[in-house]
Coordinates of C-alpha atoms (C1' of nucleotides) in Angstrom, one line a residue:
Chain A
M1 CA 28.1 -27.1 18.0
T2 CA 26.0 -24.6 16.1
R3 CA 24.2 -21.7 17.7
P4 CA 20.6 -22.4 18.5
S5 CA 18.4 -21.7 15.6
P6 CA 16.6 -18.4 16.0
G7 CA 13.4 -19.8 14.4
R8 CA 11.2 -22.8 14.7
E9 CA 10.9 -25.0 11.6
I10 CA 7.4 -25.9 10.5
H11 CA 6.8 -28.6 8.0
F12 CA 3.5 -28.7 6.1
A13 CA 1.8 -30.9 3.6
G14 CA 0.3 -29.7 0.4
R15 CA -3.1 -28.1 0.4
V16 CA -3.0 -27.3 4.1
I17 CA -4.1 -24.1 5.8
I18 CA -1.1 -22.5 7.7
F19 CA -3.2 -19.7 9.2
L20 CA -6.4 -17.9 8.7
E21 CA -7.1 -14.2 8.5
G22 CA -8.0 -13.1 12.0
D23 CA -5.9 -15.8 13.7
E24 CA -3.8 -14.6 16.5
S25 CA -0.1 -14.2 15.6
D26 CA 3.1 -13.4 17.2
S27 CA 5.4 -14.7 14.4
I28 CA 6.7 -13.9 11.0
Y29 CA 7.5 -16.8 8.6
Q30 CA 10.0 -17.3 5.9
L31 CA 9.4 -19.9 3.3
V32 CA 12.2 -22.4 2.9
D33 CA 10.7 -24.8 0.5
G34 CA 7.3 -25.4 -1.1
I35 CA 4.7 -23.0 -2.4
V36 CA 2.4 -20.9 -0.2
M37 CA -0.4 -18.7 -1.3
L38 CA -1.8 -15.7 0.7
Y39 CA -5.4 -14.7 0.1
K40 CA -8.0 -12.4 1.5
L41 CA -11.8 -12.7 1.4
M42 CA -14.4 -10.0 1.1
P43 CA -17.5 -10.2 3.3
D44 CA -19.6 -11.5 0.4
G45 CA -17.1 -14.3 -0.5
R46 CA -15.1 -12.7 -3.3
R47 CA -11.5 -13.9 -2.9
Q48 CA -8.2 -12.4 -4.1
I49 CA -5.1 -14.4 -3.9
I50 CA -2.6 -11.7 -3.0
E51 CA 0.8 -13.4 -3.2
L52 CA 2.2 -16.6 -4.5
L53 CA 5.3 -17.2 -2.3
R54 CA 8.6 -18.7 -3.4
T55 CA 11.5 -19.9 -1.4
G56 CA 12.9 -17.0 0.7
D57 CA 9.6 -15.0 0.8
L58 CA 8.3 -13.7 4.0
F59 CA 4.8 -13.8 5.3
G60 CA 2.6 -13.3 8.3
F61 CA 3.2 -9.6 8.4
S62 CA 0.8 -7.5 10.4
P63 CA 1.0 -4.4 12.4
A64 CA -1.4 -6.0 14.8
A65 CA -1.4 -9.2 16.7
I66 CA -3.8 -10.7 14.2
H67 CA -3.2 -12.1 10.7
E68 CA -4.5 -9.8 8.0
C69 CA -4.8 -12.6 5.4
S70 CA -4.9 -16.4 5.2
A71 CA -2.0 -18.6 4.1
E72 CA -2.4 -22.0 2.5
S73 CA 0.2 -24.3 1.0
L74 CA 0.0 -25.5 -2.6
V75 CA 2.6 -28.2 -2.2
A76 CA 4.4 -29.7 0.8
G77 CA 7.3 -27.6 2.2
T78 CA 8.9 -26.0 5.1
C79 CA 8.9 -22.6 6.7
I80 CA 10.7 -21.0 9.6
A81 CA 8.7 -19.1 12.2
F82 CA 10.4 -16.1 14.0
K83 CA 8.8 -14.6 17.0
R84 CA 8.3 -10.9 16.4
S85 CA 9.9 -10.2 19.7
D86 CA 13.0 -12.2 18.6
L87 CA 13.1 -10.2 15.4
A88 CA 13.3 -7.0 17.4
R89 CA 16.2 -8.4 19.4
S90 CA 18.3 -10.0 16.6
P91 CA 19.9 -7.6 14.2
A92 CA 21.2 -10.5 12.0
L93 CA 17.7 -11.7 11.6
A94 CA 16.3 -8.3 10.8
Q95 CA 19.1 -7.9 8.3
R96 CA 18.2 -11.1 6.6
L97 CA 14.6 -10.2 6.3
N98 CA 15.3 -6.8 5.0
E99 CA 17.4 -8.1 2.2
H100 CA 14.6 -10.3 0.9
I101 CA 11.7 -8.0 1.4
Q102 CA 12.8 -5.8 -1.4
T103 CA 12.5 -8.5 -4.0
Q104 CA 9.1 -9.4 -2.6
M105 CA 7.9 -5.8 -2.6
C106 CA 8.9 -5.5 -6.3
A107 CA 7.0 -8.7 -7.1
M108 CA 3.9 -7.1 -5.5
H109 CA 4.4 -4.0 -7.6
D110 CA 4.4 -6.2 -10.7
H111 CA 1.3 -7.9 -9.6
A112 CA -0.4 -4.5 -9.0
I113 CA 0.2 -3.6 -12.6
L114 CA -1.2 -6.9 -13.7
L115 CA -4.4 -6.5 -11.7
G116 CA -4.9 -2.9 -12.5
R117 CA -3.9 -2.7 -16.2
K118 CA -3.4 -6.0 -18.0
T119 CA -5.9 -7.7 -20.2
A120 CA -7.1 -11.2 -19.4
M121 CA -4.8 -12.7 -22.0
E122 CA -1.8 -10.7 -20.7
R123 CA -2.6 -11.9 -17.2
V124 CA -2.8 -15.5 -18.2
A125 CA 0.4 -15.3 -20.3
T126 CA 2.2 -13.6 -17.3
F127 CA 1.0 -16.4 -15.1
L128 CA 2.3 -19.1 -17.4
M129 CA 5.7 -17.4 -17.7
R130 CA 5.9 -17.5 -13.9
W131 CA 6.4 -21.2 -14.0
V132 CA 9.2 -21.2 -16.5
P133 CA 12.4 -21.6 -14.5
G134 CA 14.4 -18.4 -14.4
R135 CA 11.6 -16.4 -16.0
G136 CA 8.6 -14.5 -14.9
G137 CA 9.8 -13.8 -11.4
Y138 CA 10.7 -10.3 -10.4
Q139 CA 13.5 -9.2 -12.7
C140 CA 13.0 -11.9 -15.1
L141 CA 16.2 -12.3 -17.1
A142 CA 14.5 -11.9 -20.4
H143 CA 17.8 -12.0 -22.2
A144 CA 19.0 -15.2 -20.6
P145 CA 19.0 -18.1 -23.0
S146 CA 15.9 -20.2 -22.6
P147 CA 14.6 -23.2 -24.4
E148 CA 12.1 -22.6 -27.1
C149 CA 9.8 -25.0 -25.4
A150 CA 9.0 -25.2 -21.7
E151 CA 6.9 -27.8 -20.0
I152 CA 5.3 -26.4 -16.9
R153 CA 3.2 -27.8 -14.1
L154 CA 0.7 -25.6 -12.6
K155 CA 0.1 -26.3 -8.9
M156 CA -3.2 -24.5 -8.8
T157 CA -6.8 -25.2 -9.9
R158 CA -8.5 -22.9 -12.4
H159 CA -10.3 -21.4 -9.5
E160 CA -7.1 -20.4 -7.8
I161 CA -5.6 -19.1 -10.9
A162 CA -8.6 -17.0 -11.5
D163 CA -8.6 -15.6 -8.0
Y164 CA -4.9 -14.8 -8.3
L165 CA -5.3 -13.0 -11.7
G166 CA -8.5 -11.1 -10.7
L167 CA -10.5 -13.0 -13.3
T168 CA -13.2 -15.8 -13.4
I169 CA -12.6 -19.5 -14.0
E170 CA -14.3 -19.3 -17.3
T171 CA -12.1 -16.4 -18.6
V172 CA -9.0 -18.3 -17.5
S173 CA -10.2 -21.4 -19.3
R174 CA -11.1 -19.5 -22.4
C175 CA -7.7 -17.8 -22.6
L176 CA -5.9 -21.1 -22.3
S177 CA -8.2 -22.6 -25.0
K178 CA -7.4 -19.7 -27.3
L179 CA -3.7 -20.1 -26.7
K180 CA -4.1 -23.8 -27.5
R181 CA -6.0 -23.1 -30.7
R182 CA -3.3 -20.6 -31.8
G183 CA -0.7 -23.3 -31.2
A184 CA 1.0 -21.3 -28.5
I185 CA 0.6 -24.0 -25.9
A186 CA -0.4 -27.6 -25.6
I187 CA -2.6 -28.6 -22.6
D188 CA -1.2 -32.1 -22.0
H189 CA -3.3 -32.3 -18.9
P190 CA -5.3 -29.6 -17.1
D191 CA -2.2 -28.8 -15.0
E192 CA 0.5 -29.8 -17.4
I193 CA 1.1 -27.2 -20.1
T194 CA 3.7 -27.0 -22.8
I195 CA 4.7 -23.5 -23.9
K196 CA 5.7 -24.0 -27.5
D197 CA 7.7 -20.7 -27.8
V198 CA 8.7 -19.1 -24.5
C199 CA 9.9 -16.0 -26.2
R200 CA 6.6 -15.4 -28.0
M201 CA 4.7 -16.1 -24.8
C202 CA 6.8 -13.5 -23.1
L203 CA 5.5 -11.0 -25.7
L204 CA 2.0 -11.8 -24.8
T205 CA 2.5 -10.7 -21.2
G206 CA 2.4 -7.1 -22.2
T207 CA 5.5 -6.4 -20.2
E208 CA 8.0 -6.9 -23.0
A209 CA 7.8 -4.6 -26.0
T210 CA 10.3 -6.6 -28.1
C211 CA 11.6 -10.1 -28.4
E212 CA 15.3 -10.3 -28.1
R213 CA 16.2 -13.1 -30.4
Chain B
M1 CA 25.7 16.2 20.9
T2 CA 23.6 13.8 19.0
R3 CA 25.0 11.1 16.8
P4 CA 25.3 12.0 13.1
S5 CA 22.1 11.2 11.3
P6 CA 22.4 8.0 9.4
G7 CA 20.5 9.4 6.5
R8 CA 20.4 12.4 4.2
E9 CA 17.4 14.6 4.3
I10 CA 15.8 15.5 0.9
H11 CA 13.2 18.2 0.6
F12 CA 11.0 18.2 -2.4
A13 CA 8.3 20.5 -3.8
G14 CA 4.9 19.3 -4.9
R15 CA 4.5 17.6 -8.3
V16 CA 8.2 16.8 -8.6
I17 CA 9.8 13.6 -9.9
I18 CA 12.0 12.1 -7.2
F19 CA 13.3 9.3 -9.4
L20 CA 12.3 7.4 -12.5
E21 CA 12.1 3.7 -13.3
G22 CA 15.4 2.7 -14.6
D23 CA 17.4 5.3 -12.7
E24 CA 20.5 4.1 -10.9
S25 CA 19.9 3.8 -7.2
D26 CA 22.0 3.0 -4.1
S27 CA 19.5 4.3 -1.5
I28 CA 16.2 3.5 0.2
Y29 CA 14.0 6.3 1.2
Q30 CA 11.6 6.9 4.1
L31 CA 8.9 9.5 3.7
V32 CA 8.9 12.0 6.6
D33 CA 6.3 14.4 5.4
G34 CA 4.3 14.9 2.2
I35 CA 2.7 12.5 -0.2
V36 CA 4.6 10.5 -2.8
M37 CA 3.2 8.2 -5.4
L38 CA 5.0 5.3 -7.0
Y39 CA 4.0 4.2 -10.5
K40 CA 5.0 1.9 -13.3
L41 CA 4.5 2.2 -17.0
M42 CA 3.9 -0.5 -19.6
P43 CA 5.7 -0.2 -22.9
D44 CA 2.5 1.0 -24.6
G45 CA 2.0 3.8 -22.1
R46 CA -0.6 2.2 -19.7
R47 CA 0.2 3.4 -16.2
Q48 CA -0.5 2.0 -12.8
I49 CA 0.0 4.0 -9.7
I50 CA 1.2 1.3 -7.3
E51 CA 1.4 2.9 -4.0
L52 CA 0.4 6.2 -2.4
L53 CA 2.9 6.7 0.4
R54 CA 2.1 8.2 3.8
T55 CA 4.5 9.4 6.5
G56 CA 6.8 6.6 7.5
D57 CA 6.4 4.6 4.3
L58 CA 9.5 3.3 2.6
F59 CA 10.3 3.4 -1.1
G60 CA 13.1 2.9 -3.5
F61 CA 13.2 -0.8 -3.0
S62 CA 15.0 -2.9 -5.6
P63 CA 17.0 -6.0 -5.6
A64 CA 19.1 -4.5 -8.3
A65 CA 21.0 -1.2 -8.5
I66 CA 18.2 0.3 -10.6
H67 CA 14.8 1.6 -9.6
E68 CA 11.9 -0.6 -10.6
C69 CA 9.4 2.1 -10.5
S70 CA 9.1 5.9 -10.6
A71 CA 8.4 8.2 -7.7
E72 CA 6.7 11.5 -7.9
S73 CA 5.5 13.9 -5.1
L74 CA 1.9 15.0 -4.9
V75 CA 2.6 17.7 -2.3
A76 CA 5.8 19.2 -0.9
G77 CA 7.5 17.2 1.8
T78 CA 10.7 15.5 3.0
C79 CA 12.2 12.1 2.9
I80 CA 15.4 10.6 4.3
A81 CA 17.7 8.6 2.0
F82 CA 19.6 5.7 3.5
K83 CA 22.4 4.2 1.5
R84 CA 21.8 0.5 1.1
S85 CA 25.3 -0.1 2.3
D86 CA 24.6 1.8 5.5
L87 CA 21.4 -0.2 5.9
A88 CA 23.5 -3.3 5.9
R89 CA 25.7 -1.9 8.6
S90 CA 23.2 -0.3 11.0
P91 CA 21.1 -2.7 12.9
A92 CA 19.1 0.1 14.4
L93 CA 18.2 1.3 11.0
A94 CA 17.3 -2.1 9.7
Q95 CA 15.1 -2.5 12.8
R96 CA 13.3 0.7 12.2
L97 CA 12.6 -0.2 8.6
N98 CA 11.4 -3.6 9.5
E99 CA 8.9 -2.3 11.8
H100 CA 7.2 -0.1 9.3
I101 CA 7.4 -2.4 6.3
Q102 CA 4.7 -4.6 7.8
T103 CA 2.1 -2.0 7.7
Q104 CA 3.1 -1.1 4.2
M105 CA 2.9 -4.6 3.0
C106 CA -0.6 -4.9 4.5
A107 CA -1.7 -1.8 2.6
M108 CA -0.4 -3.3 -0.6
H109 CA -2.5 -6.4 0.1
D110 CA -5.6 -4.3 0.5
H111 CA -4.8 -2.6 -2.7
A112 CA -4.4 -5.9 -4.5
I113 CA -8.0 -6.9 -3.4
L114 CA -9.2 -3.5 -4.6
L115 CA -7.6 -4.0 -8.0
G116 CA -8.5 -7.6 -8.4
R117 CA -12.0 -7.8 -7.0
K118 CA -13.7 -4.6 -6.3
T119 CA -16.2 -2.8 -8.6
A120 CA -15.6 0.7 -9.9
M121 CA -17.9 2.2 -7.2
E122 CA -16.3 0.2 -4.4
R123 CA -12.9 1.4 -5.6
V124 CA -13.9 5.0 -5.7
A125 CA -15.5 4.8 -2.3
T126 CA -12.4 3.1 -0.9
F127 CA -10.3 5.9 -2.4
L128 CA -12.5 8.6 -0.8
M129 CA -12.3 6.9 2.6
R130 CA -8.6 7.0 2.4
W131 CA -8.6 10.7 2.8
V132 CA -10.7 10.7 5.9
P133 CA -8.3 11.2 8.9
G134 CA -8.0 8.0 10.9
R135 CA -10.0 6.0 8.3
G136 CA -9.3 4.1 5.2
G137 CA -5.6 3.3 5.9
Y138 CA -4.5 -0.2 6.7
Q139 CA -6.4 -1.3 9.8
C140 CA -8.9 1.5 9.6
L141 CA -10.5 1.8 13.0
A142 CA -14.0 1.4 11.7
H143 CA -15.3 1.5 15.3
A144 CA -13.6 4.7 16.2
P145 CA -16.0 7.6 16.5
S146 CA -15.9 9.7 13.3
P147 CA -17.9 12.7 12.3
E148 CA -20.9 12.1 10.1
C149 CA -19.5 14.5 7.6
A150 CA -15.9 14.8 6.3
E151 CA -14.5 17.4 4.1
I152 CA -11.6 16.0 2.1
R153 CA -9.1 17.4 -0.3
L154 CA -7.9 15.1 -3.0
K155 CA -4.3 15.8 -4.0
M156 CA -4.7 14.0 -7.3
T157 CA -6.1 14.6 -10.7
R158 CA -8.9 12.4 -12.1
H159 CA -6.2 10.8 -14.3
E160 CA -4.1 9.9 -11.3
I161 CA -7.0 8.6 -9.4
A162 CA -8.0 6.4 -12.3
D163 CA -4.4 5.1 -12.7
Y164 CA -4.4 4.3 -9.0
L165 CA -7.7 2.5 -9.0
G166 CA -7.2 0.6 -12.3
L167 CA -10.0 2.5 -14.0
T168 CA -10.4 5.2 -16.6
I169 CA -10.9 8.9 -16.0
E170 CA -14.4 8.8 -17.3
T171 CA -15.4 5.9 -14.9
V172 CA -14.0 7.8 -11.9
S173 CA -15.9 10.9 -12.9
R174 CA -19.1 9.0 -13.5
C175 CA -18.8 7.3 -10.1
L176 CA -18.3 10.6 -8.3
S177 CA -21.3 12.1 -10.2
K178 CA -23.4 9.2 -9.2
L179 CA -22.4 9.6 -5.6
K180 CA -23.3 13.3 -5.9
R181 CA -26.7 12.6 -7.4
R182 CA -27.4 10.2 -4.6
G183 CA -26.5 12.8 -2.1
A184 CA -23.6 10.8 -0.7
I185 CA -21.1 13.5 -1.4
A186 CA -20.9 17.1 -2.5
I187 CA -18.3 18.2 -5.0
D188 CA -17.5 21.6 -3.8
H189 CA -14.6 21.8 -6.2
P190 CA -13.1 19.1 -8.4
D191 CA -10.6 18.3 -5.6
E192 CA -12.7 19.3 -2.6
I193 CA -15.3 16.7 -1.7
T194 CA -17.6 16.5 1.3
I195 CA -18.6 13.1 2.4
K196 CA -22.1 13.5 3.8
D197 CA -22.1 10.3 5.8
V198 CA -18.7 8.7 6.5
C199 CA -20.3 5.5 7.9
R200 CA -22.4 5.0 4.8
M201 CA -19.5 5.7 2.5
C202 CA -17.6 3.0 4.4
L203 CA -20.3 0.5 3.5
L204 CA -19.8 1.3 -0.2
T205 CA -16.2 0.2 -0.1
G206 CA -17.2 -3.4 0.0
T207 CA -14.8 -4.1 2.8
E208 CA -17.3 -3.6 5.6
A209 CA -20.3 -5.8 5.8
T210 CA -22.1 -3.9 8.5
C211 CA -22.2 -0.4 9.8
E212 CA -21.4 -0.2 13.5
R213 CA -23.6 2.6 14.6
Chain C
dC1 C1' -10.8 37.9 -22.1
dG2 C1' -9.2 33.9 -24.2
dG3 C1' -6.7 29.7 -24.6
dA4 C1' -5.2 25.5 -22.6
dC5 C1' -6.3 22.0 -19.8
dA6 C1' -9.1 19.3 -16.6
dC7 C1' -13.3 17.5 -15.8
dT8 C1' -18.1 15.9 -17.0
dT9 C1' -21.5 13.8 -19.8
dG10 C1' -23.4 11.0 -23.6
dA11 C1' -23.7 7.2 -27.0
dA12 C1' -21.9 3.1 -28.8
dT13 C1' -18.8 -0.8 -28.1
dA14 C1' -16.3 -4.6 -26.3
dG15 C1' -14.2 -7.4 -22.9
dG16 C1' -15.1 -10.1 -19.4
dG17 C1' -18.8 -11.8 -16.3
dT18 C1' -22.9 -14.8 -15.5
dC19 C1' -25.6 -18.6 -16.1
dA20 C1' -26.2 -23.1 -18.0
dA21 C1' -24.9 -27.2 -20.3
dA22 C1' -21.5 -30.4 -22.1
dT23 C1' -17.2 -32.6 -21.5
dT24 C1' -13.2 -34.4 -19.2
dC25 C1' -10.9 -36.0 -15.2
dT26 C1' -10.5 -38.5 -10.7
dG27 C1' -11.2 -41.7 -7.6
dT28 C1' -13.8 -45.6 -5.9
dG29 C1' -15.7 -50.0 -5.9
dG30 C1' -17.2 -54.0 -8.2
Chain D
dC1 C1' -10.2 -53.6 -16.0
dC2 C1' -14.4 -51.3 -16.2
dA3 C1' -18.5 -48.6 -14.6
dC4 C1' -20.0 -44.9 -12.3
dA5 C1' -20.5 -40.7 -9.3
dG6 C1' -18.8 -36.3 -8.3
dA7 C1' -15.8 -32.7 -9.2
dA8 C1' -13.1 -29.8 -12.2
dT9 C1' -12.8 -27.9 -16.6
dT10 C1' -14.4 -26.4 -21.0
dT11 C1' -17.7 -24.4 -24.1
dG12 C1' -21.8 -21.7 -25.5
dA13 C1' -25.2 -17.9 -25.3
dC14 C1' -26.3 -13.8 -23.3
dC15 C1' -25.7 -9.7 -20.5
dC16 C1' -23.6 -6.0 -18.0
dT17 C1' -19.9 -3.1 -16.5
dA18 C1' -16.5 -0.4 -17.7
dT19 C1' -14.0 1.3 -21.9
dT20 C1' -13.8 4.0 -26.0
dC21 C1' -14.8 7.8 -28.7
dA22 C1' -16.7 12.3 -29.0
dA23 C1' -18.7 16.4 -27.5
dG24 C1' -19.6 19.7 -24.0
dT25 C1' -18.6 22.4 -19.7
dG26 C1' -15.8 24.2 -16.1
dT27 C1' -11.4 26.1 -14.3
dC28 C1' -7.1 28.3 -14.1
dC29 C1' -3.9 31.7 -15.4
dG30 C1' -1.6 34.7 -18.4

DNA sequence: CGGACACTTGAATAGGGTCAAATTCTGTGG
DNA sequence: CCACAGAATTTGACCCTATTCAAGTGTCCG
């Protein structure tokens, strides 16, 4: 018999609100499967999508008993909820979270440089690279062999992409169109994009100075 | 007799590099006193200051054995270095870090909305509010009584402010001049600013919809 | 006092935003 | 299978904010 799980499993469908900014909260969540986005709204309605969470990522942080941002699923998945009070009691749990939070903080740092310093085209290129398996995450293994081509499937609307990248829908659309015209991508479907040359796309992100090939 | 401290104290002067992006690292740091900024550089020299650390904040995160950003002190202070290996062994330590990281993550979220969605003026106003004691941090107690006036002392050059806010030096300077012309602030000295009406400045940050007074 | 550097100000420019219209996609029902 | 309505996306024209480039002014420190 296994020990009782220290957390409660929560299954969610795609496009479902997990919690809203201002909701009461006594738990922290770890994403097991699926994709979740965190966002905040300004009083006048401007939205910024703050994090796109991957497997292992933690969310629901707050120094207070109230959520400081909203969480919504992009695709169906699962997360585990840990009561904050349990967290304070279980060293093993705390350890586990500590290990992962480092990666996540680094990803936030990368996103800060994107929002603060990258051009629209660099943002879109960075975003596309994010969906190439093994690339575009924090510590993207730029040297790992990757196929020239990559078919990716965006799980977000143009509106969500824009709110994630700090742009408008129109700018996102224009950048994608320009990439298509240049032959860098094919837009097979609004949410199905083929990157013709992954290595060249990586150069457009502004992060990589040279192409290792 | 007290237990041996689990960390090594490091004292640093103002304007000193603590570590550079790419440096080898086996430790995590907690700021005890002073101000430290974390920044990243793009290959072409663009810089983004990612975090301005306050007492209690953690830095030196990385999933790898190499620092993912650079750390530089703004004023003299102290931090404690914990070896990652110790961290894995000491539950008490892990607990302590876990508690603080939540506040810090929330501050990063706030900064993401600043970089992604705020206007230049809102960014500068948010930045100024940051230096008003008890205000502008994460979970600024907007309702707490605060003096009408606040004299603040910036510890950063215009260049650093710009790189923190995702703007240029000129834009920062222009926003400050405009605030001065409007009578919202007095620039007693390039780094000594008097906010004439804290509550009104708070409205300019874009975060607060109404003034509670 | 003078030289280096930080900051401010001005004019011109461009990148991305706004507004509006056209196009494509999706889903529904006949 | 096709027609249609509503939504998402793309495209175009124009505008505005912040950037760029270029002086000018202020400040610090030897």
